Tab-separated table of C-alpha atoms and ligand atoms in Angstrom:
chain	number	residue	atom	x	y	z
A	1	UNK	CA	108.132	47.622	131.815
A	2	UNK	CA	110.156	48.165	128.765
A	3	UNK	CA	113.200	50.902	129.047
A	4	UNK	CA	112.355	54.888	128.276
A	5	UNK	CA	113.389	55.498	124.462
A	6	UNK	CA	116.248	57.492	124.262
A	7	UNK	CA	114.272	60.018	122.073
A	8	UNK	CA	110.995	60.701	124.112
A	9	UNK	CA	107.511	60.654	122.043
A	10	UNK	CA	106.453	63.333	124.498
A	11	UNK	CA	105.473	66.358	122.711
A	12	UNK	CA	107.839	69.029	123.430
A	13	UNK	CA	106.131	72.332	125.325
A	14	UNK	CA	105.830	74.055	122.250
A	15	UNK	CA	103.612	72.118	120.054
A	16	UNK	CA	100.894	73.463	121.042
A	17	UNK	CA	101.669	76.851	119.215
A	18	UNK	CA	101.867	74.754	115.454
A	19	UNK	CA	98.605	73.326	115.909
A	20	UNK	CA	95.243	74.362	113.473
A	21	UNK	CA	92.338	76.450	114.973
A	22	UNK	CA	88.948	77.956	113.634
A	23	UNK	CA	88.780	81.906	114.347
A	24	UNK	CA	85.576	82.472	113.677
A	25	UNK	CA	85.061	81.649	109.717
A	26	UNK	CA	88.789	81.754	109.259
A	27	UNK	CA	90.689	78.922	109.643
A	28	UNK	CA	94.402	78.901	110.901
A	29	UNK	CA	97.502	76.717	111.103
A	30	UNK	CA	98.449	77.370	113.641
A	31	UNK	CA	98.836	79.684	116.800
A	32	UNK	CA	101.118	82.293	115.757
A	33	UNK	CA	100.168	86.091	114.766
A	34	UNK	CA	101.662	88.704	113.093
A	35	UNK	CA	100.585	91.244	115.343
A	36	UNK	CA	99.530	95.210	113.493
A	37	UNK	CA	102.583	97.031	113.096
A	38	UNK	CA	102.738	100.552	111.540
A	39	UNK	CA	105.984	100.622	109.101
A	40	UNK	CA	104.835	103.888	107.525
A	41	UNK	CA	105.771	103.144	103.530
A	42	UNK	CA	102.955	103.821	102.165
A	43	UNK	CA	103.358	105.200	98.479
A	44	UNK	CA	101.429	108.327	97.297
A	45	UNK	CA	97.546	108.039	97.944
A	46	UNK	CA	98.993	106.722	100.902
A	47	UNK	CA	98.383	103.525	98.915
A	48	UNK	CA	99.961	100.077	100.360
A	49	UNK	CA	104.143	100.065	99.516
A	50	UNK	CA	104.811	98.228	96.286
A	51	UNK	CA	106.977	96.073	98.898
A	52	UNK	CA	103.959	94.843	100.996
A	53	UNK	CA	103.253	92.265	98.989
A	54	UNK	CA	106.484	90.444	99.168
A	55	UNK	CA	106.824	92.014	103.365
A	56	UNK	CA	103.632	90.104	104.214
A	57	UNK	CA	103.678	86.915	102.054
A	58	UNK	CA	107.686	86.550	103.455
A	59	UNK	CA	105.760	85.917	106.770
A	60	UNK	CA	102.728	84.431	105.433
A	61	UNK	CA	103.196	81.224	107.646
A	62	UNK	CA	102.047	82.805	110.687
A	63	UNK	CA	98.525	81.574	111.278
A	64	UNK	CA	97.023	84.718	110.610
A	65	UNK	CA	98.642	87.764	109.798
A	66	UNK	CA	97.140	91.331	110.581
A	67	UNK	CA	97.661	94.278	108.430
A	68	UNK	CA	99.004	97.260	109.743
A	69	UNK	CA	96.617	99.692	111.274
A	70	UNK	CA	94.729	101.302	108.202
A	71	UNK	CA	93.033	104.382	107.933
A	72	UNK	CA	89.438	104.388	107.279
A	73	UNK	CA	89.058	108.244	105.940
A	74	UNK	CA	91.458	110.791	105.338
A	75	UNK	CA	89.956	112.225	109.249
A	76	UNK	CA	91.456	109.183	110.573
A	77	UNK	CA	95.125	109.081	109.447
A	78	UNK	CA	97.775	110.331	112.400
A	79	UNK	CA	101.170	109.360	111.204
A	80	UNK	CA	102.919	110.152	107.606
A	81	UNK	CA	103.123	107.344	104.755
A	82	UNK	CA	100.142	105.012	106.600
A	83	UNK	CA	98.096	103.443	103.969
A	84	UNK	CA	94.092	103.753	103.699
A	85	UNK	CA	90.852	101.606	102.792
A	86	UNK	CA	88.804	103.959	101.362
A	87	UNK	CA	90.161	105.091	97.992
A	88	UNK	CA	90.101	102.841	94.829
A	89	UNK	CA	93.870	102.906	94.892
A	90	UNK	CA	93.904	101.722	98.218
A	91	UNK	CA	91.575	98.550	97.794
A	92	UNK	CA	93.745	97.819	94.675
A	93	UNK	CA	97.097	97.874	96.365
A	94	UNK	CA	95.652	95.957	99.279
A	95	UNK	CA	94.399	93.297	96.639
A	96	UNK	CA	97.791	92.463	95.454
A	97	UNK	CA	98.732	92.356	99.088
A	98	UNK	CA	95.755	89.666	99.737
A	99	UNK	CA	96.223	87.916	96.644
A	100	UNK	CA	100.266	86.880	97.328
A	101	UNK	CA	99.356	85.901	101.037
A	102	UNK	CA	96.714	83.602	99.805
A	103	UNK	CA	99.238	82.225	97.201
A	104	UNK	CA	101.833	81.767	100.168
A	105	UNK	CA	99.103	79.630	101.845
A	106	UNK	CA	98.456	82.708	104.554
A	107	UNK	CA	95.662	84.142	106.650
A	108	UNK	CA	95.425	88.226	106.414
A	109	UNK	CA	92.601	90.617	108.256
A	110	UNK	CA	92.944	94.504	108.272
A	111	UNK	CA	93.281	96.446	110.896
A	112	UNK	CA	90.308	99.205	110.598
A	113	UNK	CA	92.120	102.854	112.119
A	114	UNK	CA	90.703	106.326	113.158
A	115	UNK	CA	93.562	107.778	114.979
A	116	UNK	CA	91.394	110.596	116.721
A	117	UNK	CA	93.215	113.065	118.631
A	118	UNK	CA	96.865	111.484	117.885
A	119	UNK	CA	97.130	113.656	114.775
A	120	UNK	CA	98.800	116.959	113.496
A	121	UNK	CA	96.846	119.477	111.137
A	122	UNK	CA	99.250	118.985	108.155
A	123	UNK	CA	97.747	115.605	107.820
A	124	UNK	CA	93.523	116.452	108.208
A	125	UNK	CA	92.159	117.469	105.073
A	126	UNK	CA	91.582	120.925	105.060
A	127	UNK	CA	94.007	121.670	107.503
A	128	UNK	CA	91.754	121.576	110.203
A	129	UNK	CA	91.380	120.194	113.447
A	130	UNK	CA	91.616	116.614	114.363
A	131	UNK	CA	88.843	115.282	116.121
A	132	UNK	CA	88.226	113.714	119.418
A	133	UNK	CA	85.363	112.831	122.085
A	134	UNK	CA	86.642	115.799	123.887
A	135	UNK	CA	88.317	119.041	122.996
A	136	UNK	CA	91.417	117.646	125.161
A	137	UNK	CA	94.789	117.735	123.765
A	138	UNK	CA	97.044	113.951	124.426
A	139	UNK	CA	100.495	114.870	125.614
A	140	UNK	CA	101.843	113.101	122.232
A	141	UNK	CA	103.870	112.820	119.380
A	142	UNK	CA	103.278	111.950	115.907
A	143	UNK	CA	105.530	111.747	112.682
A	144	UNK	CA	104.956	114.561	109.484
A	145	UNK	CA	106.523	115.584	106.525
A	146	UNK	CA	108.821	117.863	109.497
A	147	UNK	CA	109.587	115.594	112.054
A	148	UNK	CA	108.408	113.939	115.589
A	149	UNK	CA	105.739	116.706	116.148
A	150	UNK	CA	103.659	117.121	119.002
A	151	UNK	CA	100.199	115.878	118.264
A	152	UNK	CA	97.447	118.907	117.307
A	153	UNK	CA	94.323	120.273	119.894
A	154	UNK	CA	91.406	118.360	118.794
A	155	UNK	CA	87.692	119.116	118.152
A	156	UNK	CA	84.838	117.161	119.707
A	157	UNK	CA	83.071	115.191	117.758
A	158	UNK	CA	79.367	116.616	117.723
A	159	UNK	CA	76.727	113.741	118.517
A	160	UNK	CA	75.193	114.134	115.494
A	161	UNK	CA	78.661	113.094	112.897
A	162	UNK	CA	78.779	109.950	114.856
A	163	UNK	CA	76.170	107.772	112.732
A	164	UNK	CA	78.537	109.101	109.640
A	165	UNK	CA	81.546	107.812	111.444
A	166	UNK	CA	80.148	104.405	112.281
A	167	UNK	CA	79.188	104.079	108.674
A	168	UNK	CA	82.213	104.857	107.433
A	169	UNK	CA	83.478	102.109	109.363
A	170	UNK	CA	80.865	99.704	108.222
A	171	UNK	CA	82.666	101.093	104.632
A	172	UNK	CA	85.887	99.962	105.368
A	173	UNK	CA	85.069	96.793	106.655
A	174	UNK	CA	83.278	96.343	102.715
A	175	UNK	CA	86.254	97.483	100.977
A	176	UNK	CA	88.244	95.236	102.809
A	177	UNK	CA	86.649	92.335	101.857
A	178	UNK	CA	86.558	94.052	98.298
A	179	UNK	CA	90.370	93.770	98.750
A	180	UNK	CA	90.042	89.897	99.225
A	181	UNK	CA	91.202	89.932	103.489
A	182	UNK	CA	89.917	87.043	105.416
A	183	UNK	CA	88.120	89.912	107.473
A	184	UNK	CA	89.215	92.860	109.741
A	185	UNK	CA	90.485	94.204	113.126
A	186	UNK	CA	88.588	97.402	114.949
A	187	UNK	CA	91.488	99.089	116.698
A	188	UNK	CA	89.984	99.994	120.135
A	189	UNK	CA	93.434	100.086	121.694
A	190	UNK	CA	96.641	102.204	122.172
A	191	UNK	CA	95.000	106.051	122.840
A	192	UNK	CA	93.342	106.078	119.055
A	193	UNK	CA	89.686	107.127	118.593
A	194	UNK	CA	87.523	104.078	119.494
A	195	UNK	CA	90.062	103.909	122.552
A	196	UNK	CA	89.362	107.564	123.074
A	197	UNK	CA	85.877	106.800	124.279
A	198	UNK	CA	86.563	104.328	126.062
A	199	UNK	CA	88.413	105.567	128.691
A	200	UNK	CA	87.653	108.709	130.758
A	201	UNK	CA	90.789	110.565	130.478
A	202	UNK	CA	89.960	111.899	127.424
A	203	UNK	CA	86.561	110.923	127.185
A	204	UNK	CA	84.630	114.184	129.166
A	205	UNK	CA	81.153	113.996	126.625
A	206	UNK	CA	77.862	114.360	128.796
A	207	UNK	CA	75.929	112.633	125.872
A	208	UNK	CA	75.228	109.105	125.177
A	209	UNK	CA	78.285	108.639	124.558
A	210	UNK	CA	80.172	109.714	127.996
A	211	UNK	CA	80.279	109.286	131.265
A	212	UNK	CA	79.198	106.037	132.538
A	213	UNK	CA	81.103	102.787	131.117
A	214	UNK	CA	77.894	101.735	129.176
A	215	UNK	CA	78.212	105.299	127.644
A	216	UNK	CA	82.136	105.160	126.855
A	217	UNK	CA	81.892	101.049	125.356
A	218	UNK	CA	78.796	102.475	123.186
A	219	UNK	CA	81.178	103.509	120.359
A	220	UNK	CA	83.302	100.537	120.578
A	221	UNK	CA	79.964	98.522	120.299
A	222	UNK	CA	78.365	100.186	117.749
A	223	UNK	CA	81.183	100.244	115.396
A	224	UNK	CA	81.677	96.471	115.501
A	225	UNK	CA	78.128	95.238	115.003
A	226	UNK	CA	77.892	97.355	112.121
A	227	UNK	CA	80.869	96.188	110.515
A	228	UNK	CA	79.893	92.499	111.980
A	229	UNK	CA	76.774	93.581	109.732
A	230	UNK	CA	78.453	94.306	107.009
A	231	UNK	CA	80.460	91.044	106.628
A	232	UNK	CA	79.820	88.208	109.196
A	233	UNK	CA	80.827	88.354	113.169
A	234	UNK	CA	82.571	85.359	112.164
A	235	UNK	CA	85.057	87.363	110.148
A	236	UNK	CA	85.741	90.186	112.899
A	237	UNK	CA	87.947	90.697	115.747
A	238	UNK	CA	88.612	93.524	118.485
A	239	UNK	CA	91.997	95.137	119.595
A	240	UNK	CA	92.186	96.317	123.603
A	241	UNK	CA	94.780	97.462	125.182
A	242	UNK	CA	92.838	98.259	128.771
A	243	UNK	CA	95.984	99.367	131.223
A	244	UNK	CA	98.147	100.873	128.215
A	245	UNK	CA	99.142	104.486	129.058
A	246	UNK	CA	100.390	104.317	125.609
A	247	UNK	CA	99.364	108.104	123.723
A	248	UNK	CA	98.729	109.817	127.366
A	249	UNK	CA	95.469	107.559	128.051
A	250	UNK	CA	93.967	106.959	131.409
A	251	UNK	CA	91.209	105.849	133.118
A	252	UNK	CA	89.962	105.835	136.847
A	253	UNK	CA	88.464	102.114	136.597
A	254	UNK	CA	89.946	99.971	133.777
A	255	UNK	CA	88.486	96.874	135.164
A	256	UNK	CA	84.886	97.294	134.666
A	257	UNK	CA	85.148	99.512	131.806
A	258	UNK	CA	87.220	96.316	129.799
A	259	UNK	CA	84.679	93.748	131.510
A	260	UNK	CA	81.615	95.477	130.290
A	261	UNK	CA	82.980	96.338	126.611
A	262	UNK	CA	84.248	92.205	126.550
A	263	UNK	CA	80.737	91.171	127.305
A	264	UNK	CA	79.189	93.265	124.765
A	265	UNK	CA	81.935	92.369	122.008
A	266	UNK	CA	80.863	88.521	123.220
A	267	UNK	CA	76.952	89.774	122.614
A	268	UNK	CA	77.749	90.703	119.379
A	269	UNK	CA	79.954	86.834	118.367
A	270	UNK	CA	82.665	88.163	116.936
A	271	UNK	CA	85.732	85.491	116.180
A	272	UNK	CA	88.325	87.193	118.381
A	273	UNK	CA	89.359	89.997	120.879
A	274	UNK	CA	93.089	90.948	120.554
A	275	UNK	CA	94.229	92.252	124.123
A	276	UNK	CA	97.501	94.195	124.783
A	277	UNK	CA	98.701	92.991	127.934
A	278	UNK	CA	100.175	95.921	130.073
A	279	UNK	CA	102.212	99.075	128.573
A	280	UNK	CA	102.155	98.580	124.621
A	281	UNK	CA	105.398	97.113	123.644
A	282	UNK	CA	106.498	97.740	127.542
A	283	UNK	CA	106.215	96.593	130.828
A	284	UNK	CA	103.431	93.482	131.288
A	285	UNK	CA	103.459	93.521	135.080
A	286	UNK	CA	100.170	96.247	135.555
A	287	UNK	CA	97.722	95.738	138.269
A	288	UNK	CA	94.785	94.362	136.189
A	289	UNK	CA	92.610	90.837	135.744
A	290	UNK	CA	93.266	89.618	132.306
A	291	UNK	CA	91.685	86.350	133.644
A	292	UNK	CA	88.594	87.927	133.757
A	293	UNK	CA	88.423	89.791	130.512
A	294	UNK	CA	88.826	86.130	129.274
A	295	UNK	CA	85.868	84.355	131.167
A	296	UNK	CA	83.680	86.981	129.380
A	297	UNK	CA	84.295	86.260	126.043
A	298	UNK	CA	83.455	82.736	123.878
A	299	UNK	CA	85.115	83.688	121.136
A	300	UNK	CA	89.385	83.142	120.233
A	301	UNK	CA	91.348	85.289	123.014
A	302	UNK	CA	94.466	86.516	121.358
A	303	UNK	CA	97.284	88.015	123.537
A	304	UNK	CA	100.156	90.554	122.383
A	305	UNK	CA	102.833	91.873	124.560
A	306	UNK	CA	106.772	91.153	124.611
A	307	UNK	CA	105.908	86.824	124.287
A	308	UNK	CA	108.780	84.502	123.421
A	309	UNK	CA	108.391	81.132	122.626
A	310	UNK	CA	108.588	79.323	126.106
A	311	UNK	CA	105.797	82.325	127.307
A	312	UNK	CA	103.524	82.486	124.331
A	313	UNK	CA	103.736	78.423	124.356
A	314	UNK	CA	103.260	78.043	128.339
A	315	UNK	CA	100.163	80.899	127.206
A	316	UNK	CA	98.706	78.250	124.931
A	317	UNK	CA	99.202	75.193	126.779
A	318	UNK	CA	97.269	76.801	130.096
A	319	UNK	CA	94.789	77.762	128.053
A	320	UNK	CA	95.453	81.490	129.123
A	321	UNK	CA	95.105	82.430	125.297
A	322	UNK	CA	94.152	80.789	121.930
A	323	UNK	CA	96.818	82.733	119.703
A	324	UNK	CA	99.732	85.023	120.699
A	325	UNK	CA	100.466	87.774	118.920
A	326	UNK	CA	104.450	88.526	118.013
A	327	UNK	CA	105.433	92.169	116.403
A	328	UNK	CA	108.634	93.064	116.915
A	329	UNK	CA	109.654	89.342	116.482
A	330	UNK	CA	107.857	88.922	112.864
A	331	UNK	CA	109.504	92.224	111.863
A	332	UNK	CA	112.738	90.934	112.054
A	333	UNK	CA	111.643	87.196	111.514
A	334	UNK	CA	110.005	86.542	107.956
A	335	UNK	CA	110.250	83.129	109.260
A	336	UNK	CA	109.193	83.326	112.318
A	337	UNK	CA	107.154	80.470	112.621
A	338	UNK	CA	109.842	77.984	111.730
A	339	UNK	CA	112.400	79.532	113.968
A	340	UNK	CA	109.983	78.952	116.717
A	341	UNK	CA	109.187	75.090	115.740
A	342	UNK	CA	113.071	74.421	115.417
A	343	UNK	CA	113.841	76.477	118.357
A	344	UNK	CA	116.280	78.513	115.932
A	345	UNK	CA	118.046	81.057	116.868
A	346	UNK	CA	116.569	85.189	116.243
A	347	UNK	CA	117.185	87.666	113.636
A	348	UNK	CA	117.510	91.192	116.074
A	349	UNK	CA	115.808	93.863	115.086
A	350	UNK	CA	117.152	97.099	113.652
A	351	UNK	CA	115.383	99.655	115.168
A	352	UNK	CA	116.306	102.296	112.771
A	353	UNK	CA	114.301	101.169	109.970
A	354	UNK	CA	111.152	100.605	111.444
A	355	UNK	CA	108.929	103.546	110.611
A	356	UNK	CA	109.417	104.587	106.989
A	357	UNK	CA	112.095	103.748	104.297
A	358	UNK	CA	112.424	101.157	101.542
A	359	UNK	CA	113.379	97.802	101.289
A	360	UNK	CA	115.987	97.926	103.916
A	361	UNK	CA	114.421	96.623	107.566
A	362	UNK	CA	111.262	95.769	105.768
A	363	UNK	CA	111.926	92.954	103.209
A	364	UNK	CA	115.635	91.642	103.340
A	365	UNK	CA	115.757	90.321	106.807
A	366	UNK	CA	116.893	86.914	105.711
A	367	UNK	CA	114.933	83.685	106.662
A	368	UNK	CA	117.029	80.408	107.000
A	369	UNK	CA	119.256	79.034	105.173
B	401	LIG	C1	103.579	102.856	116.407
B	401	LIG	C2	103.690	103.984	115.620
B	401	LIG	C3	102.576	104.493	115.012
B	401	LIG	C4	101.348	103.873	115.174
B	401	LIG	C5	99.509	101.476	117.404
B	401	LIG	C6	99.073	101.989	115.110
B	401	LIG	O1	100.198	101.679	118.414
B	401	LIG	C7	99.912	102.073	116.115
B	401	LIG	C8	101.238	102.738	115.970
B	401	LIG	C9	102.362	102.242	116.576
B	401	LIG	O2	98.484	100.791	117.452
């Protein structure tokens, strides 16, 4: 036997994470996400920041990147300065977005948003009411022209707006692909609308769309084969967040609510489902099966939740998950993906400029070199 070289050929833990994968019709280099994150810069129209261009194709090496959560009508916007798909304006802005990730060589999808109850009146149109599965109230805050504010009462939604609402999902999903993304994200997770209905804390409805867990996923289910519809399964993916008490949600049986609603996303062959593993951005260690979420679906199985490299690549290499999602990481990383590969050391993140501002905290954290 001839001596060990000095320099094994072994591949190190991590390669896993830089290697290529189809997600449904999109194909990516590699394993790394740029998880949704709200940065709340939107210019007036609440039309993408002039900066999201260069924010987005500075971290267009991730293998897919996914647009902050997006309104998809003026109803569905919670926070100040979050941008929209349903205006002209907005498609535009989002197109120059698209068009310099796909010059960097990047992946981007857009995350579809109807915040529900987790809004304030000065933000509705009209002034009015947010609305809601139930007239219940989330022990909240949101962000307004004034301030953290606690979020407004809501309205319920009567049975009869909800084929409007689905289709103005189904819009969405169309302008986004007007705006040239690789294809979109329904956000199901973290107490906003879709999430809502899902669980029963704040889902009290005695129609079709309340009570048992086929009743609550309906929504969720509806919503994504009509924007599957609209442009290809193949170029949609799913958000959960199943045990997040993130936005004062609850539910008395998480585990076959999220089992049913992952076998019904898998009915419908969509490329991914996106699952927040324990409290968003918090603790991971919840009593719940992720496992078995996972043996339900065929499709890519993308996990989000406080990874580093050694856990997102020990994530990969079990075969736990296809692709881990990174936020706070990328925000403070445009170059996240080489950091990771050369083991580099971190930018930290300054917390301060997360949620609104300019350039500062959004594009001059500096890459290497
Ligand atoms: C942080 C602040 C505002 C919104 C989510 C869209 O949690 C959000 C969000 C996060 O999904």
């Amino acid at each position: 036997m001839s001596a060990q070289p000095i320099a094994s050929a072994a591949p190190e833990p991590a390669a896993a994470l830089f290697s290529p994968l189809r997600v449904g019709a999109i194909a990516v280099a590699n394993r790394i996400v740029m998880a949704p994150l709200t940065r709340n810069r939107a210019a007036a129209g609440n039309v993408p920041s002039p900066l999201a261009a260069a924010y987005y194709a500075q971290r267009a090496s991730a293998g897919l990147l996914i647009a902050e959560a997006t309104q998809i009508c003026p109803e569905g916007q919670g926070y100040m300065a979050t941008p929209g798909i349903h205006a002209p304006a907005q498609i535009a802005g989002w197109k120059i977005v698209t068009d310099a990730v796909h010059a960097a060589g990047g992946r981007i999808v857009l995350q579809l948003w109807h915040v529900g109850r987790i809004s304030h009146t000065s933000l509705q149109p009209g002034g009015v009411a947010p609305v809601a599965p139930s007239a219940i109230a989330a022990k909240a805050k949101t962000v307004t022209t004034e301030g953290l504010v606690d979020v407004s009462a809501p309205r319920a939604l009567r049975p009869d707006e909800l084929p409007a609402l689905i289709e103005t999902y189904r819009m969405a999903a169309r302008n986004a692909i007007s705006a040239g993304f690789d294809g979109v994200e329904v956000h199901a997770a973290n107490g906003y609308l879709i999430d809502q209905f899902l669980r029963d804390g704040s889902n009290h409805r005695k129609d079709a769309y309340g009570g048992s867990i086929e009743n609550r996923a309906r929504l969720l289910i509806e919503v994504t084969a009509a924007v599957a519809a609209a442009i290809g399964a193949d170029r949609v993916g799913a958000r959960i967040s199943p045990v997040s008490p993130f936005n004062d949600m609850s539910d008395s049986a998480p585990q076959p609510l999220f089992e049913h609603a992952v076998e019904q996303l898998d009915a419908l062959r969509i490329a991914y489902i996106h699952v927040i593993e324990g409290e968003t951005g918090g603790r991971r260690d919840l009593d719940f099966d992720f496992a078995a979420l996972r043996r339900r679906f065929r499709g890519r199985w993308m996990v989000n939740n406080g990874y580093d490299r050694a856990s997102a690549a020990a994530a990969i290499n079990t075969g736990a998950a296809d692709l881990v999602a990174f936020g706070r990481l990328f925000i403070a990383n445009p170059d996240l993906v080489r950091r990771l590969r050369e083991n580099a050391p971190l930018n930290a993140l300054d917390a301060s400029t997360l949620y609104g501002g300019d350039a500062h905290g959004y594009t001059d954290y500096p890459a290497l070199d």
